[in-house]
Structures are given as structure tokens and as C-alpha cells.
XYZ file of C-alpha atoms in Angstrom:
541
model
C 13.769 31.652 28.670
C 11.757 32.618 25.576
C 8.030 31.982 25.592
C 6.460 29.260 23.413
C 5.118 31.637 20.766
C 8.433 33.492 20.510
C 10.321 30.209 20.028
C 7.768 29.053 17.463
C 8.119 32.285 15.474
C 11.907 32.107 15.605
C 11.963 28.544 14.288
C 9.258 28.909 11.611
C 9.614 32.590 10.670
C 11.606 34.078 7.795
C 15.170 32.759 7.888
C 14.374 30.176 10.575
C 15.528 26.567 10.319
C 11.897 25.497 9.828
C 10.674 28.518 7.919
C 7.089 28.159 6.716
C 6.119 29.953 3.524
C 2.994 29.800 1.375
C 3.571 28.175 -2.010
C 1.398 26.724 -4.767
C 0.569 23.081 -4.098
C -1.818 21.307 -6.457
C -3.568 24.562 -7.286
C -3.820 25.964 -3.760
C -1.616 28.186 -1.602
C -0.388 26.110 1.330
C 2.226 26.688 4.046
C 5.290 24.554 3.321
C 8.631 24.059 5.030
C 11.157 25.942 2.917
C 14.114 23.720 3.853
C 12.426 20.362 3.229
C 13.886 17.603 1.102
C 12.239 17.547 -2.322
C 11.650 13.783 -2.431
C 12.202 10.622 -0.408
C 15.107 9.555 -2.624
C 17.029 12.558 -1.328
C 16.257 11.503 2.258
C 17.396 7.958 1.544
C 20.667 9.078 -0.076
C 21.574 11.206 2.947
C 20.904 8.392 5.414
C 24.050 6.409 4.593
C 26.087 9.153 6.278
C 24.855 7.844 9.641
C 27.053 4.797 9.094
C 27.232 2.322 11.958
C 24.470 3.833 14.059
C 21.501 1.534 14.730
C 18.552 2.105 12.422
C 16.333 -0.934 13.087
C 16.748 -3.106 16.180
C 14.612 -6.113 17.132
C 14.887 -8.545 20.029
C 17.405 -10.571 18.024
C 18.749 -8.422 15.167
C 20.449 -5.082 14.448
C 20.529 -3.190 11.169
C 22.761 -0.140 10.881
C 22.115 2.788 8.582
C 25.020 1.688 6.357
C 23.720 -1.886 6.174
C 20.223 -0.629 5.435
C 21.463 1.632 2.620
C 23.394 -1.251 1.051
C 20.420 -3.605 1.310
C 18.084 -1.034 -0.238
C 20.477 -0.257 -3.106
C 20.825 -3.964 -3.938
C 17.124 -4.709 -3.707
C 16.185 -1.596 -5.722
C 18.527 -2.679 -8.515
C 17.013 -6.164 -8.445
C 13.498 -4.716 -8.596
C 14.434 -2.680 -11.676
C 16.799 -4.997 -13.535
C 15.392 -8.422 -12.705
C 11.737 -7.805 -11.915
C 10.934 -4.944 -14.275
C 9.685 -2.366 -11.760
C 9.396 1.023 -13.454
C 8.617 4.497 -12.077
C 4.999 4.663 -10.994
C 4.583 0.883 -10.651
C 2.968 -0.250 -7.442
C 4.777 -2.689 -5.169
C 2.485 -4.032 -2.456
C 3.725 -5.193 0.934
C 1.503 -7.632 2.817
C 3.413 -8.774 5.865
C 3.850 -8.481 9.599
C 6.414 -6.027 10.953
C 10.036 -6.914 10.264
C 13.231 -5.154 9.162
C 12.513 -6.549 5.676
C 9.222 -4.616 5.573
C 11.149 -1.367 5.985
C 13.855 -2.403 3.491
C 11.148 -3.314 0.964
C 9.484 0.061 1.417
C 12.678 2.035 0.816
C 13.768 -0.233 -2.057
C 10.438 0.432 -3.774
C 10.985 4.184 -3.364
C 14.566 3.836 -4.652
C 13.297 1.993 -7.732
C 10.832 4.811 -8.447
C 7.826 2.738 -7.471
C 4.836 3.448 -5.257
C 4.838 1.429 -2.027
C 1.412 0.058 -1.120
C 0.830 -1.131 2.439
C -1.770 -3.877 2.644
C -3.358 -4.547 6.019
C -1.674 -7.709 7.294
C -4.888 -8.720 9.080
C -7.030 -8.727 5.959
C -8.904 -11.831 4.874
C -8.553 -13.271 1.366
C -11.487 -11.326 -0.052
C -10.016 -8.019 1.140
C -6.597 -8.848 -0.299
C -8.198 -9.800 -3.614
C -10.009 -6.475 -3.736
C -6.791 -4.523 -3.055
C -4.913 -6.483 -5.730
C -7.520 -5.515 -8.309
C -7.657 -1.950 -7.038
C -3.949 -1.071 -7.045
C -2.779 -3.640 -9.638
C 0.702 -4.026 -8.168
C 3.611 -5.020 -10.377
C 4.525 -7.461 -7.631
C 3.618 -8.284 -4.048
C 6.002 -8.861 -1.159
C 4.441 -11.056 1.523
C 5.540 -13.151 4.439
C 4.858 -16.869 4.247
C 1.723 -16.638 6.375
C 0.092 -14.196 3.944
C 1.564 -15.334 0.625
C -1.201 -17.925 0.304
C -3.776 -15.126 0.335
C -2.034 -13.353 -2.528
C -1.142 -16.095 -4.986
C 0.431 -15.364 -8.353
C 3.339 -12.943 -8.559
C 4.505 -12.872 -4.946
C 7.948 -12.564 -3.357
C 8.227 -14.027 0.120
C 9.997 -12.200 2.907
C 11.591 -15.395 4.149
C 12.434 -17.097 0.825
C 13.029 -14.398 -1.809
C 14.131 -11.226 -0.067
C 17.502 -12.482 1.257
C 18.598 -13.051 -2.350
C 17.380 -9.669 -3.563
C 19.025 -7.884 -0.644
C 22.404 -9.490 -1.345
C 22.230 -9.873 -5.141
C 24.085 -6.688 -6.061
C 26.739 -6.021 -3.416
C 28.220 -2.572 -3.842
C 25.205 -1.306 -5.805
C 24.885 2.468 -5.881
C 21.561 4.188 -5.270
C 20.155 5.505 -8.536
C 16.746 6.947 -7.688
C 14.670 8.183 -10.646
C 13.587 11.816 -10.676
C 10.083 12.390 -9.323
C 7.840 15.378 -8.743
C 7.120 16.487 -5.193
C 3.431 15.795 -5.593
C 3.897 12.428 -7.297
C 2.552 9.436 -5.331
C 5.028 7.712 -3.022
C 2.786 5.586 -0.796
C -0.740 4.200 -0.736
C -2.189 3.152 2.628
C -5.682 1.795 3.008
C -8.373 3.189 5.243
C -11.759 1.587 5.790
C -14.430 2.975 3.491
C -17.855 4.118 4.603
C -19.277 2.583 1.440
C -18.042 -0.857 2.428
C -14.788 -0.918 0.434
C -11.357 0.129 1.703
C -10.012 3.345 0.165
C -6.393 3.853 -0.802
C -5.096 7.152 0.576
C -2.372 8.416 -1.777
C 0.529 10.154 -0.037
C 3.042 12.133 -2.061
C 6.748 12.726 -1.612
C 5.858 16.217 -0.379
C 3.479 14.755 2.207
C 6.189 12.573 3.724
C 9.056 15.061 3.531
C 6.744 17.542 5.279
C 6.119 14.992 8.036
C 9.899 14.585 8.368
C 10.308 18.339 8.865
C 7.565 18.329 11.470
C 9.448 15.700 13.491
C 12.725 17.574 13.079
C 10.911 20.695 14.281
C 9.790 18.833 17.416
C 13.418 17.904 18.132
C 14.467 21.536 17.702
C 11.616 22.705 19.926
C 12.757 20.371 22.713
C 16.300 21.741 22.453
C 14.992 25.309 22.553
C 13.253 24.573 25.848
C 16.356 23.138 27.479
C 16.229 19.410 26.691
C 19.939 18.464 26.646
C 19.320 15.165 24.818
C 20.849 14.821 21.375
C 17.884 13.776 19.174
C 20.115 11.225 17.435
C 20.519 9.323 20.720
C 16.785 8.854 21.217
C 15.410 5.366 20.637
C 11.842 5.003 19.352
C 9.691 1.948 20.027
C 7.754 0.644 17.014
C 4.872 -1.618 18.041
C 2.014 -0.615 15.735
C 1.778 -2.156 12.247
C 3.863 -0.587 9.489
C 0.783 -0.292 7.262
C -0.340 2.534 9.591
C 0.826 6.149 9.366
C 1.823 6.000 13.046
C 4.607 3.502 12.400
C 5.574 4.202 8.783
C 5.136 7.942 8.191
C 5.751 9.069 11.757
C 8.446 6.661 12.883
C 10.330 4.587 10.299
C 10.519 7.393 7.711
C 11.496 10.392 9.883
C 13.996 8.338 11.889
C 15.861 7.466 8.706
C 16.145 11.205 8.140
C 17.361 12.026 11.652
C 19.730 9.090 12.164
C 17.733 7.756 15.096
C 17.142 4.143 16.148
C 13.841 2.344 15.630
C 13.353 -0.418 18.216
C 10.872 -2.805 16.613
C 8.698 -5.255 18.508
C 7.781 -8.210 16.295
C 4.661 -10.306 16.785
C 1.485 -9.618 18.710
C 1.460 -7.108 21.542
C 2.734 -8.654 24.766
C 3.257 -6.440 27.806
C 6.195 -8.421 29.204
C 7.978 -8.658 25.845
C 7.510 -4.960 25.119
C 8.574 -3.740 28.557
C 11.545 -6.098 28.428
C 12.553 -4.621 25.072
C 12.227 -1.091 26.460
C 14.514 -2.031 29.343
C 17.078 -3.859 27.212
C 17.356 -1.227 24.472
C 16.836 1.837 26.679
C 13.886 3.068 24.642
C 13.178 6.779 25.107
C 9.975 7.339 23.055
C 6.828 5.255 22.643
C 3.576 6.025 20.836
C 0.921 3.527 21.946
C -2.770 2.998 21.314
C -5.250 2.998 24.213
C -5.691 -0.794 24.023
C -1.999 -1.276 24.771
C -2.236 1.220 27.610
C -5.248 -0.647 29.024
C -3.237 -3.869 29.068
C -0.419 -2.108 30.893
C -2.864 -0.848 33.511
C -4.330 -4.334 33.978
C -1.009 -6.196 33.882
C -0.269 -5.953 37.576
C 3.207 -5.423 38.998
C 5.335 -3.450 36.532
C 8.112 -2.684 38.997
C 10.364 -5.506 37.823
C 11.025 -3.608 34.576
C 13.355 -0.623 34.434
C 11.571 1.779 32.092
C 13.276 4.890 33.414
C 14.742 5.577 29.954
C 11.203 6.202 28.607
C 10.820 9.987 28.740
C 8.128 10.468 26.069
C 4.874 8.506 25.949
C 1.924 9.287 23.683
C -1.512 7.897 22.904
C -2.927 7.952 19.400
C -5.333 6.394 16.837
C -8.337 6.246 19.181
C -9.896 8.414 21.884
C -9.167 7.713 25.556
C -10.992 9.289 28.475
C -9.431 11.664 31.021
C -10.301 9.139 33.759
C -8.354 6.408 32.008
C -5.380 8.706 31.499
C -5.335 9.277 35.261
C -5.322 5.528 35.952
C -2.478 5.100 33.472
C -0.411 7.850 35.085
C -0.911 6.213 38.477
C 0.582 2.840 37.483
C 2.977 3.659 34.630
C 5.578 6.274 35.629
C 6.542 7.302 32.059
C 2.970 8.534 31.539
C 2.979 10.707 34.650
C 4.629 13.837 33.269
C 5.256 12.996 29.621
C 1.866 11.792 28.349
C 0.667 13.541 25.196
C -2.410 12.945 23.042
C -3.099 13.707 19.404
C -5.688 13.664 16.644
C -5.003 12.522 13.115
C -6.197 10.175 10.403
C -4.730 8.232 7.523
C -5.678 11.048 5.163
C -3.711 13.625 7.194
C -0.412 11.638 7.266
C 0.485 12.936 10.729
C -1.185 14.552 13.714
C -3.594 17.360 12.875
C -3.395 18.496 16.494
C -1.226 17.563 19.474
C -1.993 18.022 23.177
C 1.035 18.553 25.408
C 1.158 17.446 29.060
C 0.361 21.062 29.975
C -2.688 21.060 27.669
C -3.994 17.833 29.226
C -3.470 19.180 32.739
C -5.293 22.407 31.955
C -8.036 20.919 29.776
C -8.524 17.140 30.237
C -9.990 15.606 27.098
C -8.475 18.128 24.720
C -6.648 16.987 21.605
C -4.523 20.095 21.550
C -3.564 22.743 19.024
C -2.782 22.426 15.305
C 0.672 21.164 14.391
C 2.995 23.563 12.504
C 1.748 24.156 8.973
C -1.803 22.976 9.717
C -4.807 25.256 9.324
C -7.887 24.081 11.159
C -11.530 25.143 10.938
C -14.761 23.901 12.465
C -17.499 24.265 9.855
C -21.279 24.211 10.063
C -23.713 22.481 7.689
C -23.408 25.391 5.248
C -19.624 24.960 5.027
C -18.875 28.229 6.831
C -16.632 28.365 9.922
C -18.503 28.403 13.247
C -17.575 30.360 16.382
C -15.457 29.062 19.254
C -17.360 26.545 21.382
C -19.792 25.573 18.619
C -19.824 22.024 17.230
C -19.172 21.391 13.568
C -17.178 19.305 11.124
C -13.409 19.308 11.614
C -11.735 20.559 8.426
C -7.979 20.809 7.943
C -5.634 22.127 5.280
C -1.904 21.477 5.029
C 0.960 20.104 2.966
C 0.631 16.890 4.998
C -2.813 16.016 3.653
C -3.077 13.195 1.134
C -3.255 13.901 -2.587
C -6.517 11.950 -2.795
C -7.913 8.411 -2.948
C -6.428 6.000 -5.470
C -8.646 5.648 -8.529
C -11.643 7.148 -6.722
C -12.260 10.710 -7.955
C -15.754 10.845 -6.456
C -14.541 9.979 -2.956
C -11.642 12.401 -3.379
C -14.015 15.228 -4.373
C -16.185 14.513 -1.334
C -13.171 14.610 0.986
C -11.075 17.468 -0.465
C -12.421 20.734 -1.863
C -10.877 22.887 -4.598
C -8.799 24.813 -2.069
C -7.340 21.586 -0.595
C -9.396 21.604 2.606
C -9.884 18.063 3.919
C -13.329 17.354 5.341
C -12.668 14.762 8.021
C -16.283 13.839 8.788
C -15.433 14.139 12.494
C -17.412 16.503 14.714
C -15.671 18.734 17.225
C -15.194 22.247 18.552
C -12.398 24.683 19.363
C -11.924 26.353 22.740
C -10.753 29.907 23.436
C -7.102 28.773 23.297
C -7.533 27.217 19.850
C -7.503 23.643 21.175
C -9.599 20.929 19.566
C -12.101 18.761 21.374
C -13.720 15.916 19.446
C -17.361 15.150 20.178
C -18.163 12.508 17.536
C -15.707 10.555 15.449
C -17.003 9.931 11.944
C -20.457 9.265 13.343
C -20.776 5.524 12.832
C -17.083 4.609 12.943
C -16.083 1.877 15.400
C -12.513 2.088 16.694
C -11.629 -1.358 18.029
C -8.189 -1.522 19.581
C -6.962 1.285 17.344
C -8.329 -0.302 14.153
C -11.112 1.424 12.215
C -14.216 -0.641 11.487
C -16.932 0.867 9.317
C -20.291 -0.769 9.983
C -21.296 -0.659 6.300
C -18.460 -2.990 5.376
C -19.530 -5.631 7.917
C -23.220 -5.118 7.188
C -22.625 -5.697 3.469
C -20.998 -9.050 4.213
C -23.677 -10.147 6.678
C -26.377 -9.242 4.177
C -24.984 -11.931 1.841
C -25.844 -14.679 4.353
C -29.065 -16.433 3.333
C -30.329 -16.467 6.906
C -30.122 -12.677 7.303
C -33.070 -10.477 6.343
C -31.545 -7.224 7.604
C -28.850 -6.217 10.037
C -27.071 -3.326 11.683
C -23.554 -3.199 13.123
C -22.618 -0.803 15.933
C -19.807 -0.220 18.388
C -20.291 -0.838 22.096
C -17.956 0.039 24.946
C -15.247 -2.484 25.838
C -12.854 -2.127 28.813
C -9.767 -3.306 26.904
C -10.405 -2.524 23.237
C -12.236 0.764 23.699
C -15.047 -0.565 21.537
C -16.132 -3.969 20.304
C -18.186 -4.788 17.257
C -21.814 -5.761 17.880
C -24.391 -6.929 15.352
C -28.170 -6.982 15.495
C -29.482 -9.461 12.935
C -33.092 -9.877 11.836
C -33.383 -13.498 10.735
C -34.961 -14.380 7.417
C -38.295 -16.193 7.506
C -37.794 -19.816 8.495
C -34.112 -19.312 9.295
C -32.400 -19.381 12.677
C -28.705 -18.584 12.049
C -26.542 -19.093 15.135
C -23.956 -16.516 16.228
C -21.081 -18.940 15.599
C -22.325 -19.571 12.075
C -22.592 -15.847 11.321
C -19.216 -15.085 12.894
C -17.582 -17.774 10.792
C -19.230 -16.389 7.661
C -17.826 -12.913 8.341
C -14.413 -14.251 9.364
C -13.968 -15.910 5.968
C -14.442 -12.557 4.241
C -13.064 -9.848 6.547
C -10.187 -9.270 8.934
C -10.659 -10.782 12.369
C -11.023 -7.432 14.123
C -14.122 -6.650 12.032
C -15.964 -9.814 13.105
C -18.731 -8.994 15.594
C -18.082 -10.361 19.062
C -21.583 -9.564 20.340
C -24.725 -10.773 18.602
C -28.436 -10.171 19.013
C -30.564 -12.281 16.678
C -34.238 -11.413 16.480
C -37.346 -11.790 14.358
C -38.390 -8.174 14.969
C -37.709 -5.560 12.289
C -35.105 -2.891 12.967
C -36.486 0.452 14.225
C -36.625 3.056 11.463
C -37.603 6.711 11.117
C -40.117 8.189 8.670
C -37.604 8.181 5.821
C -36.728 4.519 6.374
C -33.346 5.129 7.976
C -32.456 2.727 10.791
C -32.436 4.457 14.179
C -28.839 3.568 14.992
C -28.810 5.390 18.338
C -31.860 3.418 19.482
C -30.176 0.145 18.555
C -26.992 1.171 20.360
C -28.862 2.051 23.547
C -30.635 -1.332 23.527
C -27.251 -3.091 23.566
C -25.793 -1.212 26.547
């Protein structure tokens, strides 16, 4: 059998199915897949050929590729003809996972619009900010969240059934777009206290599709007899994340593969039951879900033998935990992979195979095809192997920039399209990445990013707070929980419940501190006045 590098060169070299070639992209020379689709409309048009195969399956519903194509064509025509959506208009989706979420996304693309995924856990103030920031032509929301939006909103339950069936027999008529035109905006927490809208182009997403098709071809090259079209992928994470939208719902439309969607909050029994019933083959989970599996108890009553690929993403997990997971959850024993990526990178920057994890526990693996990776020092120059520095990456997957935020874009992406992640890591002799610090102050709670500045800015508005600092502390289930140290204003004694309620009214629930330390003593600071965050963190352990 051919070695890994030989197979890689055959697939991505000149004339290969996944040939990579440097081309001009937004003023820089980047490696691109030669045989990619040129826009998402092309991907959507091809998908109807999969006919009666399952595309989206839930515990109670099935949507075939043909039914999905018909629903999207009808809804896209309604968006254009009846609701006035024009190319470049934003259509925001603020809803829990459902087949209608996916239909709404593709209908927006088919109408020439830009789909904007709002975080379904946001509080009213966060939704109001996003509405002013992206100025959507209309908002699609489920009933639970429609009240947060107000105004021009279409409800999933009340309005979408009509739009989906309004124009039976409608033909897809997708407007022409440029490869680097915006297709999607997904929000990522901002270090300055405001969410930032990462703009992903048609090229970004069609590149991600090719990466997933490449993975299928790689498996075949190494003797996997499974037809990729027969695989069944579990979707549990929210669709406003790149893990579920860019790396599951979108590429599976392109490959004719089923998406098995769990609706509602994560429940171990419901999810394992769905895996058994639908013979799920692939699942990408977050460490919090894996922790709940480990702690669930007897898993033997579920037949999960169909699950042959299991990955962890969105947050770090320790080698020790991975060993505990392998011990109790058979699918993780030989198939567990890990990866490193961020909203701005659209897909994994690096991926660690089972062999990588066995040889180097804690590694996040090697760069994905088409990704160039450097570790840079404070002067911006690459550092040697084994030396810590900022993780910088360059590829056709990386976002175009931040929506209406040229300053933040310039800080994140240089003139040659290198993305500065803000994460600190190092490369080993085999070119594998190991992360040592993730965006310094970032808290990753159950796979969700929480930037302390955002919570601190809200707490600072409370009249009983003189100063405060928010940090992440270890949590056995969530990975980290949010903790706040509050210095009370003179004459004030705010209670934790009062402060938690104040934050909860303004931010998503997962950003509300669950641990509080209220004091009259000033926060420790260095000579320049900066709070000694590490000292505060150590006092809370």
C-alpha cells in the first residue's frame, strides 16, 4: 500500500482529483482546489440529483435531497418576489436547530442573499446589537426567539410552511456571484466586549467542501470500503457554529450524505438512541458532551457499533480525559481524532489522527490540505520548532474579514492574508501543533467562547460594582466555568443572585458567572495599572 505522503501527493498534485494550485485570492497567492465549485449556488443545483436519499433526518421527520431542493426553490422565490430580498441583502436566522434552519440557509443563498447565523442563546441586548450591526432585510426566528427580535420577523412555525410550499415546481434561479463575495456571517465573541461577525465567502465554503471530499477520498485510498454516500453524520452542535453548518450541513449536501439531526438540548439517552436507530457512522462532539457520556453510567444498552468515526472539537481536552473516554465509549477507542480551528478559519486548521494522538498525546495534529501554518514570535518572524509563539495560518478557508469592522480585520489579517489567531502554541519535529494558551483570557465553557471583557463591561454597569474581573476556572463537566471577582462600591453590598440576574438580562446564559467572590479589597494590579489576572485566577482555585 502507498505511504501517506505518496497518497497525499497523488490526490493533490498536478492532475489529481484534489489538485492544489496557487492562485490570486484577494491580492495574495493562496493554494486553492482546482476542481472546486465556484459558488454555493452551483453546489445547491447539483444536490437535486441525489433524489430520494435522506438529507436531513430527525427523531420524527425525514427530508430527502429532492424535497429539500423543492423547498429551497419555493422559499427562495418567495424571498425574492414577495419579500424583496436582493443580492447582498442579509437574512438573519435566530432559531434552534431544525430542518427549517437548513432550508432557510440554502434559500437565502439561492436568493442571492447573505445568511447570518445569530446565536440562539443570546439575550435581547445581544440580539439588538446584531440587528443594528448586520441590518438584515428580514429575520427568521422560532417562536421562542421571535419576541427578542420584534419587527420584521418570520417565524419558523407560523410563516415558513407557507413560504416552503408557496411556489410548487419553482426552478432554482441563483443570481451570479463572485467567489470572494460574502455568503455567510457567523458571530464570534469579541475581545472588546462586542461580538464580531466573521464574513465567509463562497470560496471559503466551497473550499471546505473539497476538504471533506478529500477526506472521503483519502479513506478510500487507505482501504476503507465504505461508500461515502452511505455514511450518516450526527448533527448535535448548533447550526450557528462552523462545526455544524460549514463542516456538516453544507458539505453533506455536496456529497449526497445524510445529516442526522438531534433537536433540543443535549441528552445522552436521546442522542445514543438516535445513533442506534439511524445507524449513525460519524459524530463530532465537544468535550462537555464527552464528559456527560463518561459520567452517564451503563452505556451497554445502546448499540453504537455503527459509529466508526468520533471526533472532539471546539475546546481543548486533556490526554487523561481522552483515555477515560476510550475506556467507556467503544467508538472512541480506535477512531478518536482531535482538531484545532476557530470561527475565522471556517474549518480545522490542523487535525490529529488516532495515530498522532497515540504517538503524541495532547497534539492537535498537522495542517489540513491547503493550510500553511507558522508559529511567530513578538517580532512577527517565524520561530524554530519547539519554541512558543502566536499561531498564524493562511489558506483559502480563512474568512474574508469582520463585517463592518476594518480595524479588527486589519488586526487579524495581514496584507498577505495571514490570519493571526491570538493563540499561543508550538510545532514539533513532525510539524504537529501543540497549543499552550488559547487566546490568553478566553474562557471556553462547554464549547462556547466567553470573552471576559464582554461580561466585565456588563457588570461594570451595575451601581453596586466598583470594579470587577472575570476569569475561567476548571469545571469537571464544562471544561471551564465563568467566575467573577467583584469589588463592591462604597456602601453597597450586591448579592451574587442580584448580580447574576443583572448579567442574565443582558447576555446569553452561558456567559453568566456561576462563581462569585465579592470583596471590598481592590483588585491586584501591576505597576502599569493592569489587573494581575493570573493572581486572581490562582486565588479562585
